[in-house]
mmCIF file of C-alpha atoms in Angstrom:
data_model
loop_
_atom_site.group_PDB
_atom_site.id
_atom_site.type_symbol
_atom_site.label_atom_id
_atom_site.label_comp_id
_atom_site.label_asym_id
_atom_site.label_seq_id
_atom_site.Cartn_x
_atom_site.Cartn_y
_atom_site.Cartn_z
ATOM 1 C CA MET D 90 -1.659 12.133 26.061
ATOM 2 C CA SER D 91 -5.815 11.997 24.974
ATOM 3 C CA GLU D 92 -8.275 13.768 27.440
ATOM 4 C CA THR D 93 -9.395 10.659 29.115
ATOM 5 C CA ALA D 94 -6.102 9.648 30.137
ATOM 6 C CA ALA D 95 -5.338 13.072 31.563
ATOM 7 C CA SER D 96 -8.226 12.913 33.648
ATOM 8 C CA GLU D 97 -7.574 9.684 34.987
ATOM 9 C CA THR D 98 -4.122 10.629 35.699
ATOM 10 C CA GLU D 99 -5.502 13.826 37.720
ATOM 11 C CA GLU D 100 -7.817 11.446 39.321
ATOM 12 C CA LEU D 101 -5.122 8.873 40.391
ATOM 13 C CA LEU D 102 -3.482 12.104 41.719
ATOM 14 C CA GLU D 103 -5.957 13.471 43.813
ATOM 15 C CA ILE D 104 -6.281 9.773 45.226
ATOM 16 C CA LEU D 105 -2.453 9.699 45.955
ATOM 17 C CA ARG D 106 -2.888 13.318 47.688
ATOM 18 C CA ALA D 107 -5.401 12.078 49.936
ATOM 19 C CA LYS D 108 -3.778 8.652 50.786
ATOM 20 C CA LEU D 109 -0.279 10.034 50.881
ATOM 21 C CA GLY D 110 -0.792 13.315 52.510
ATOM 22 C CA LEU D 111 0.750 15.220 49.287
ATOM 23 C CA ARG D 112 0.734 18.987 49.408
ATOM 24 C CA LYS D 113 -1.717 20.613 46.755
ATOM 25 C CA ASN D 114 0.882 21.678 44.777
ATOM 26 C CA ALA D 115 2.284 18.097 44.535
ATOM 27 C CA GLY D 116 2.418 17.040 40.777
ATOM 28 C CA VAL D 117 3.465 14.479 38.404
ATOM 29 C CA GLU D 118 6.793 15.166 37.213
ATOM 30 C CA GLU D 119 7.111 12.270 34.488
ATOM 31 C CA GLU D 120 5.217 9.247 33.209
ATOM 32 C CA GLN D 121 6.086 5.943 32.073
ATOM 33 C CA VAL D 122 9.940 6.553 33.467
ATOM 34 C CA SER D 123 12.749 3.532 33.163
ATOM 35 C CA ILE D 124 14.379 3.966 36.289
ATOM 36 C CA ASP D 125 17.359 1.608 35.531
ATOM 37 C CA SER D 126 18.369 0.259 32.037
ATOM 38 C CA ARG D 127 19.221 -3.037 33.781
ATOM 39 C CA LEU D 128 15.679 -3.824 34.731
ATOM 40 C CA PRO D 129 13.282 -4.290 32.016
ATOM 41 C CA TYR D 130 10.624 -2.305 33.544
ATOM 42 C CA THR D 131 8.979 1.298 33.883
ATOM 43 C CA VAL D 132 7.206 3.115 36.789
ATOM 44 C CA ASP D 133 3.984 4.574 35.617
ATOM 45 C CA PHE D 134 4.444 8.039 37.405
ATOM 46 C CA VAL D 135 7.272 9.917 39.221
ATOM 47 C CA VAL D 136 5.161 12.155 41.502
ATOM 48 C CA LYS D 137 7.310 14.968 43.072
ATOM 49 C CA ASP D 138 6.192 16.673 46.690
ATOM 50 C CA GLU D 139 9.069 19.277 47.134
ATOM 51 C CA GLU D 140 11.708 17.072 49.100
ATOM 52 C CA GLU D 141 9.872 13.727 48.412
ATOM 53 C CA THR D 142 9.813 11.727 45.320
ATOM 54 C CA TYR D 143 7.539 8.806 44.605
ATOM 55 C CA PHE D 144 7.830 5.904 42.381
ATOM 56 C CA VAL D 145 4.162 4.928 41.446
ATOM 57 C CA GLU D 146 2.804 1.594 39.841
ATOM 58 C CA THR D 147 -0.813 1.245 38.875
ATOM 59 C CA LYS D 148 -2.415 -2.002 38.707
ATOM 60 C CA ASN D 149 -5.634 -3.721 38.700
ATOM 61 C CA ARG D 150 -4.100 -6.154 40.998
ATOM 62 C CA ALA D 151 -0.892 -6.126 43.184
ATOM 63 C CA ASN D 152 1.596 -9.046 43.123
ATOM 64 C CA VAL D 153 4.496 -10.039 44.420
ATOM 65 C CA ASP D 154 6.452 -9.115 41.166
ATOM 66 C CA GLU D 155 5.877 -5.366 41.466
ATOM 67 C CA ILE D 156 7.032 -5.538 44.925
ATOM 68 C CA ALA D 157 10.318 -7.427 43.823
ATOM 69 C CA GLN D 158 10.736 -5.122 41.197
ATOM 70 C CA PHE D 159 10.610 -2.339 43.960
ATOM 71 C CA VAL D 160 13.406 -4.218 46.443
ATOM 72 C CA LEU D 161 15.482 -5.101 43.178
ATOM 73 C CA LEU D 162 15.417 -1.132 42.583
ATOM 74 C CA LYS D 163 16.462 -0.292 46.008
ATOM 75 C CA GLU D 164 19.469 -2.632 46.228
ATOM 76 C CA LEU D 165 20.532 -1.543 43.044
ATOM 77 C CA LEU D 166 20.445 2.193 44.079
ATOM 78 C CA LYS D 167 22.008 1.248 47.036
ATOM 79 C CA LYS D 168 25.169 -0.203 45.750
ATOM 80 C CA GLU D 169 25.629 3.237 43.825
ATOM 81 C CA GLY D 170 25.877 5.041 46.834
ATOM 82 C CA LYS D 171 21.951 6.106 47.096
ATOM 83 C CA GLU D 172 19.592 5.838 50.207
ATOM 84 C CA SER D 173 16.374 4.275 49.788
ATOM 85 C CA SER D 174 15.009 7.609 51.398
ATOM 86 C CA ASP D 175 15.766 9.116 47.855
ATOM 87 C CA PHE D 176 12.295 7.766 46.777
ATOM 88 C CA VAL D 177 9.173 6.137 48.058
ATOM 89 C CA PRO D 178 8.116 3.418 46.260
ATOM 90 C CA VAL D 179 4.023 3.259 45.804
ATOM 91 C CA ILE D 180 1.886 0.451 44.408
ATOM 92 C CA ALA D 181 -1.968 1.686 43.953
ATOM 93 C CA ALA D 182 -4.191 -1.002 43.099
ATOM 94 C CA LYS D 183 -7.577 -1.883 42.837
ATOM 95 C CA ILE D 184 -7.331 -5.268 44.314
ATOM 96 C CA ILE D 185 -4.738 -6.186 47.059
ATOM 97 C CA PRO D 186 -4.331 -9.536 48.558
ATOM 98 C CA PRO D 187 -3.442 -9.345 52.295
ATOM 99 C CA ARG D 188 -0.324 -11.243 51.709
ATOM 100 C CA GLU D 189 0.773 -9.057 49.128
ATOM 101 C CA GLU D 190 -0.243 -5.902 51.441
ATOM 102 C CA GLU D 191 1.554 -6.895 54.401
ATOM 103 C CA LEU D 192 4.761 -8.070 52.305
ATOM 104 C CA ALA D 193 4.868 -4.494 50.752
ATOM 105 C CA LYS D 194 4.554 -3.041 54.399
ATOM 106 C CA GLU D 195 7.417 -5.202 55.972
ATOM 107 C CA LEU D 196 9.691 -3.883 52.799
ATOM 108 C CA GLY D 197 8.920 -0.303 53.162
ATOM 109 C CA ILE D 198 6.575 -0.013 50.152
ATOM 110 C CA LYS D 199 3.305 2.381 50.493
ATOM 111 C CA VAL D 200 0.332 0.223 49.134
ATOM 112 C CA ILE D 201 -2.974 2.679 47.870
ATOM 113 C CA GLN D 202 -6.341 0.934 47.381
ATOM 114 C CA LEU D 203 -7.786 2.277 44.364
ATOM 115 C CA PRO D 204 -11.721 2.767 43.996
ATOM 116 C CA ARG D 205 -13.307 -0.122 41.857
ATOM 117 C CA SER D 206 -14.694 2.966 39.865
ATOM 118 C CA PHE D 207 -11.223 3.954 38.714
ATOM 119 C CA LYS D 208 -10.617 3.259 34.839
ATOM 120 C CA LEU D 209 -7.564 0.870 34.411
ATOM 121 C CA GLU D 210 -7.315 -1.298 31.376
ATOM 122 C CA SER D 211 -6.707 -5.220 32.847
ATOM 123 C CA GLY D 212 -2.717 -5.671 33.072
ATOM 124 C CA LYS D 213 -1.988 -2.439 31.808
ATOM 125 C CA SER D 214 -0.761 1.272 33.415
ATOM 126 C CA ALA D 215 -3.042 4.366 33.812
ATOM 127 C CA VAL D 216 -0.871 6.249 31.299
ATOM 128 C CA PRO D 217 0.464 4.970 27.554
ATOM 129 C CA LYS D 218 4.395 4.392 26.931
ATOM 130 C CA LYS D 219 5.836 7.527 25.238
ATOM 131 C CA LYS D 220 8.818 8.074 23.294
ATOM 132 C CA VAL D 221 11.203 10.754 24.318
ATOM 133 C CA LYS D 222 11.513 13.335 21.477
ATOM 134 C CA ILE D 223 15.313 14.137 21.768
ATOM 135 C CA SER D 224 15.243 17.564 20.293
ATOM 136 C CA SER D 225 12.787 18.950 23.169
ATOM 137 C CA GLU D 226 14.281 21.308 25.249
ATOM 138 C CA LYS D 227 14.585 19.177 28.555
ATOM 139 C CA ALA D 228 15.973 16.182 26.431
ATOM 140 C CA TRP D 229 18.524 18.466 24.666
ATOM 141 C CA LYS D 230 19.950 19.786 27.801
ATOM 142 C CA VAL D 231 20.529 16.098 28.736
ATOM 143 C CA ILE D 232 21.783 14.907 25.423
ATOM 144 C CA SER D 233 24.072 18.254 25.180
ATOM 145 C CA ARG D 234 25.857 17.827 28.323
ATOM 146 C CA LEU D 235 26.360 14.524 27.609
ATOM 147 C CA LEU D 236 28.068 15.458 24.263
ATOM 148 C CA ARG D 237 30.006 17.894 26.218
ATOM 149 C CA GLU D 238 31.315 15.253 29.462
ATOM 150 C CA LYS D 239 31.522 12.427 26.924
ATOM 151 C CA LEU D 240 31.553 9.962 29.395
ATOM 152 C CA THR D 241 29.424 10.480 32.694
ATOM 153 C CA SER D 242 26.668 8.922 34.896
ATOM 154 C CA ILE D 243 22.785 9.758 34.705
ATOM 155 C CA ARG D 244 22.825 10.784 37.705
ATOM 156 C CA GLN D 245 25.539 13.518 37.440
ATOM 157 C CA LEU D 246 24.012 14.413 34.309
ATOM 158 C CA SER D 247 20.641 15.265 36.488
ATOM 159 C CA ILE D 248 22.448 17.280 38.625
ATOM 160 C CA LEU D 249 24.510 19.523 35.988
ATOM 161 C CA GLU D 250 21.314 20.091 33.981
ATOM 162 C CA ASN D 251 19.089 20.431 36.975
ATOM 163 C CA VAL D 252 16.395 17.999 35.447
ATOM 164 C CA SER D 253 14.918 15.151 37.317
ATOM 165 C CA TYR D 254 16.972 11.684 37.405
ATOM 166 C CA GLY D 255 13.866 10.174 36.212
ATOM 167 C CA TRP D 256 13.864 12.476 32.775
ATOM 168 C CA ALA D 257 17.636 11.894 32.516
ATOM 169 C CA HIS D 258 17.314 8.293 32.342
ATOM 170 C CA ALA D 259 14.367 7.963 30.358
ATOM 171 C CA THR D 260 16.182 10.384 27.845
ATOM 172 C CA VAL D 261 19.526 8.355 27.895
ATOM 173 C CA GLN D 262 17.419 4.893 27.763
ATOM 174 C CA SER D 263 15.853 6.124 24.956
ATOM 175 C CA LEU D 264 18.993 6.782 22.932
ATOM 176 C CA ILE D 265 20.405 3.549 24.266
ATOM 177 C CA GLU D 266 17.402 1.669 22.457
ATOM 178 C CA GLN D 267 18.030 3.841 19.395
ATOM 179 C CA GLY D 268 21.480 3.056 19.248
ATOM 180 C CA ILE D 269 22.900 6.674 19.679
ATOM 181 C CA VAL D 270 24.447 5.831 23.360
ATOM 182 C CA THR D 271 26.283 2.801 25.141
ATOM 183 C CA ARG D 272 26.098 1.984 28.790
ATOM 184 C CA LYS D 273 29.104 0.560 30.653
ATOM 185 C CA GLY D 274 28.549 0.190 34.326
ATOM 186 C CA ASN D 275 26.998 3.407 35.706
ATOM 187 C CA TYR D 276 28.418 5.331 32.935
ATOM 188 C CA VAL D 277 27.087 6.295 29.712
ATOM 189 C CA SER D 278 28.454 7.971 26.249
ATOM 190 C CA ILE D 279 27.229 8.911 22.637
ATOM 191 C CA SER D 280 28.761 6.417 20.072
ATOM 192 C CA ASP D 281 26.598 6.912 17.075
ATOM 193 C CA LYS D 282 26.921 10.814 16.623
ATOM 194 C CA ASN D 283 25.558 10.606 12.896
ATOM 195 C CA LYS D 284 22.532 9.030 14.170
ATOM 196 C CA LEU D 285 22.125 11.433 16.817
ATOM 197 C CA LEU D 286 22.195 14.288 13.989
ATOM 198 C CA ASN D 287 19.791 12.359 11.508
ATOM 199 C CA GLY D 288 17.609 12.274 14.314
ATOM 200 C CA LEU D 289 17.673 15.961 15.149
ATOM 201 C CA ALA D 290 17.247 16.550 11.772
ATOM 202 C CA TRP D 291 14.195 14.450 11.228
ATOM 203 C CA GLU D 292 12.678 15.862 14.394
ATOM 204 C CA ARG D 293 13.223 19.598 14.105
ATOM 205 C CA PRO D 294 13.808 20.914 10.937
ATOM 206 C CA LEU D 295 15.416 24.262 11.109
ATOM 207 C CA LYS D 296 12.954 25.460 8.248
ATOM 208 C CA ASN D 297 10.006 25.147 10.537
ATOM 209 C CA LEU D 298 10.916 28.365 12.179
ATOM 210 C CA LEU D 299 11.919 30.167 9.412
ATOM 211 C CA ALA D 300 9.749 33.405 9.367
ATOM 212 C CA GLY D 301 11.297 34.883 6.249
ATOM 213 C CA GLU D 302 14.101 37.000 4.692
ATOM 214 C CA ILE D 303 15.032 40.180 3.696
ATOM 215 C CA ILE D 304 18.074 41.312 1.519
ATOM 216 C CA THR D 305 19.909 44.265 3.022
ATOM 217 C CA ASP D 306 22.316 47.066 1.947
ATOM 218 C CA TYR D 307 25.422 45.182 3.084
ATOM 219 C CA GLY D 308 27.988 43.802 1.263
ATOM 220 C CA ASP D 309 29.760 41.646 3.491
ATOM 221 C CA VAL D 310 28.109 39.263 5.980
ATOM 222 C CA THR D 311 30.483 40.173 9.154
ATOM 223 C CA GLU D 312 30.078 43.950 8.481
ATOM 224 C CA ALA D 313 26.190 43.186 8.552
ATOM 225 C CA ALA D 314 26.315 40.618 11.434
ATOM 226 C CA LYS D 315 28.206 43.487 13.464
ATOM 227 C CA GLU D 316 26.302 46.395 12.902
ATOM 228 C CA ILE D 317 23.192 44.401 13.597
ATOM 229 C CA THR D 318 24.474 43.136 17.032
ATOM 230 C CA HIS D 319 25.078 46.676 17.588
ATOM 231 C CA VAL D 320 21.715 48.353 16.500
ATOM 232 C CA LEU D 321 19.514 45.612 18.307
ATOM 233 C CA GLU D 322 21.354 45.855 21.247
ATOM 234 C CA LYS D 323 21.132 50.065 21.448
ATOM 235 C CA GLN D 324 17.413 49.055 20.892
ATOM 236 C CA GLY D 325 16.833 46.481 23.993
ATOM 237 C CA VAL D 326 16.108 43.863 21.132
ATOM 238 C CA ASN D 327 16.485 40.188 21.791
ATOM 239 C CA PHE D 328 18.400 38.577 19.206
ATOM 240 C CA ALA D 329 21.265 35.923 18.506
ATOM 241 C CA PHE D 330 22.865 34.661 15.459
ATOM 242 C CA THR D 331 22.730 30.966 14.732
ATOM 243 C CA SER D 332 23.210 28.181 11.882
ATOM 244 C CA TYR D 333 26.000 28.924 9.321
ATOM 245 C CA THR D 334 26.916 32.583 10.968
ATOM 246 C CA ALA D 335 27.270 31.422 14.560
ATOM 247 C CA GLY D 336 28.849 27.892 13.563
ATOM 248 C CA GLY D 337 31.529 29.609 11.335
ATOM 249 C CA LEU D 338 32.558 31.962 14.311
ATOM 250 C CA TYR D 339 32.573 28.895 16.613
ATOM 251 C CA THR D 340 34.679 26.992 14.449
ATOM 252 C CA GLY D 341 36.300 29.099 11.659
ATOM 253 C CA TYR D 342 34.709 26.857 9.110
ATOM 254 C CA ALA D 343 33.871 28.562 5.834
ATOM 255 C CA VAL D 344 30.448 29.959 5.669
ATOM 256 C CA ARG D 345 28.326 31.232 3.121
ATOM 257 C CA HIS D 346 29.350 34.889 1.900
ATOM 258 C CA ASP D 347 26.377 36.029 0.964
ATOM 259 C CA ALA D 348 23.565 35.363 3.829
ATOM 260 C CA VAL D 349 23.325 35.772 7.777
ATOM 261 C CA TYR D 350 20.909 33.795 10.083
ATOM 262 C CA LEU D 351 19.248 35.743 13.243
ATOM 263 C CA TYR D 352 16.639 34.874 15.764
ATOM 264 C CA LEU D 353 14.237 37.126 16.484
ATOM 265 C CA ARG D 354 10.903 37.321 18.267
ATOM 266 C CA LYS D 355 7.779 37.638 16.371
ATOM 267 C CA ASP D 356 7.106 41.053 17.788
ATOM 268 C CA ASP D 357 10.395 42.306 16.541
ATOM 269 C CA LEU D 358 10.111 41.177 12.537
ATOM 270 C CA GLY D 359 8.525 44.403 11.654
ATOM 271 C CA PHE D 360 10.896 46.565 13.518
ATOM 272 C CA PHE D 361 13.793 44.781 11.858
ATOM 273 C CA ARG D 362 12.643 44.699 8.170
ATOM 274 C CA GLU D 363 11.961 48.649 8.574
ATOM 275 C CA SER D 364 15.642 49.084 10.066
ATOM 276 C CA PHE D 365 17.602 46.838 7.754
ATOM 277 C CA GLY D 366 15.325 45.913 4.823
ATOM 278 C CA ARG D 367 16.831 47.236 1.237
ATOM 279 C CA THR D 368 16.157 50.848 0.705
ATOM 280 C CA GLU D 369 16.349 50.874 -3.095
ATOM 281 C CA VAL D 370 16.930 48.619 -5.623
ATOM 282 C CA THR D 371 19.377 49.797 -8.253
ATOM 283 C CA LYS D 372 20.648 48.097 -11.749
ATOM 284 C CA GLU D 373 24.174 48.220 -9.568
ATOM 285 C CA SER D 374 22.681 46.338 -6.593
ATOM 286 C CA GLU D 375 20.115 43.896 -7.883
ATOM 287 C CA GLY D 376 21.362 40.399 -7.341
ATOM 288 C CA LYS D 377 23.665 41.892 -4.492
ATOM 289 C CA GLY D 378 23.156 42.583 -1.067
ATOM 290 C CA VAL D 379 23.684 40.229 2.410
ATOM 291 C CA LYS D 380 20.385 38.229 2.750
ATOM 292 C CA VAL D 381 19.198 38.138 6.621
ATOM 293 C CA TYR D 382 17.288 34.443 7.340
ATOM 294 C CA LEU D 383 14.861 35.401 10.031
ATOM 295 C CA TYR D 384 13.619 32.370 12.702
ATOM 296 C CA ILE D 385 11.378 32.674 15.500
ATOM 297 C CA PRO D 386 12.569 30.284 17.942
ATOM 298 C CA ASP D 387 10.579 27.444 19.749
ATOM 299 C CA ARG D 388 12.730 27.704 23.095
ATOM 300 C CA ASP D 389 14.596 30.104 25.361
ATOM 301 C CA VAL D 390 17.596 30.768 22.837
ATOM 302 C CA PHE D 391 18.575 34.500 24.055
ATOM 303 C CA SER D 392 19.373 33.680 27.778
ATOM 304 C CA ASP D 393 22.448 31.777 27.096
ATOM 305 C CA THR D 394 24.449 34.037 24.221
ATOM 306 C CA GLY D 395 27.658 34.847 23.685
ATOM 307 C CA LYS D 396 29.766 37.328 21.682
ATOM 308 C CA ILE D 397 32.670 36.375 19.192
ATOM 309 C CA GLU D 398 34.103 39.077 17.087
ATOM 310 C CA GLY D 399 31.567 41.329 18.192
ATOM 311 C CA ILE D 400 28.768 39.633 16.989
ATOM 312 C CA ASN D 401 25.830 37.822 18.957
ATOM 313 C CA VAL D 402 25.426 34.338 19.081
ATOM 314 C CA VAL D 403 23.659 31.468 20.240
ATOM 315 C CA SER D 404 25.364 28.977 22.760
ATOM 316 C CA PRO D 405 27.468 26.147 21.651
ATOM 317 C CA SER D 406 24.594 23.502 22.162
ATOM 318 C CA GLN D 407 21.800 25.700 20.337
ATOM 319 C CA VAL D 408 23.744 26.059 16.909
ATOM 320 C CA LEU D 409 24.679 22.500 17.169
ATOM 321 C CA LEU D 410 20.715 21.426 17.418
ATOM 322 C CA ASP D 411 19.993 24.374 14.650
ATOM 323 C CA LEU D 412 22.616 23.282 12.579
ATOM 324 C CA ALA D 413 21.212 19.359 12.822
ATOM 325 C CA GLY D 414 17.996 21.065 11.460
ATOM 326 C CA LEU D 415 19.670 21.624 8.577
ATOM 327 C CA GLY D 416 19.796 18.179 7.458
ATOM 328 C CA TYR D 417 22.439 17.380 4.953
ATOM 329 C CA SER D 418 23.498 20.791 3.799
ATOM 330 C CA GLY D 419 24.611 21.703 7.649
ATOM 331 C CA MET D 420 25.956 18.254 7.926
ATOM 332 C CA ASP D 421 29.863 19.232 7.405
ATOM 333 C CA MET D 422 29.620 22.222 9.876
ATOM 334 C CA ALA D 423 27.649 20.391 12.614
ATOM 335 C CA LYS D 424 30.144 17.888 12.782
ATOM 336 C CA ALA D 425 32.578 20.489 13.097
ATOM 337 C CA VAL D 426 30.995 22.107 15.854
ATOM 338 C CA LEU D 427 30.990 18.502 17.413
ATOM 339 C CA GLU D 428 34.620 17.891 16.957
ATOM 340 C CA ASN D 429 35.305 21.020 19.393
ATOM 341 C CA TYR D 430 32.199 20.945 21.058
ATOM 342 C CA ALA D 431 33.772 20.292 24.700
ATOM 343 C CA SER D 432 36.038 23.368 24.406
ATOM 344 C CA LEU D 433 33.598 25.780 22.934
#
């Protein structure tokens, strides 16, 4: 979002705080959220204030259409067993005709008067629409949960992964628009896994996280991974094997016999190189030795690790994301992880 748009968003939030009596820590949780795929519109903001959730539409002029859309949304949510108290509909506009103001109040929709100085392009919302990045940390939580559950509701996804309903919905809706997810009634499922993997490879190439590589004195990848695990655990270093190493352990799929793949924090790279780098090269050892590819994580990969055959590995969802990031070369193993994903 541009600096100007961010400033306008903050100005609007201050107006909402004053008019709605929001607490100081209330903030914009999401922007441009598609609340229900059956409705061809989005709300401009989802504002969270402890237990209250506000769906906010910003307009130059309030009209009956916005009111009708909120009423329809209420009815749809009610049919799904959700209370209208789950959210508070808000229309913030510079021009509010008396008829619309009275009708909104009768229907339980809050109307906020925006000052004439508030910058809002005619007929447009205060923020631009934005496509959900499916490889982002929050989006991937929703997607990997959907892969595990296979068929579930958006509400259940938001509950299981502790993300807002608005964010879960925006993520799923983006996948529907890309032809990756299909929806039947209140339930959604992944329908094109190849397209999902290709999208992840394009968005988040694993090579972008590569910090370097070293050659060790180990002659076997399993021996290398086990001893590295033992030493780094004793030293209190955060680490986890990923990519082909973790994928092979999870699935039993054949892996390279000359390299392992490891996440480390940037501050620990020097210690690792000093501890495991090849001490000397002889004619006999030249061209031999297990190679370690070192990656700097772009998210928390260390709090949900597991151990297989004495080797510390990233979670199944993380290894799937990383294998997808290898593109074509990692596709076979990524598919092997997907086949067994629900049981991993």
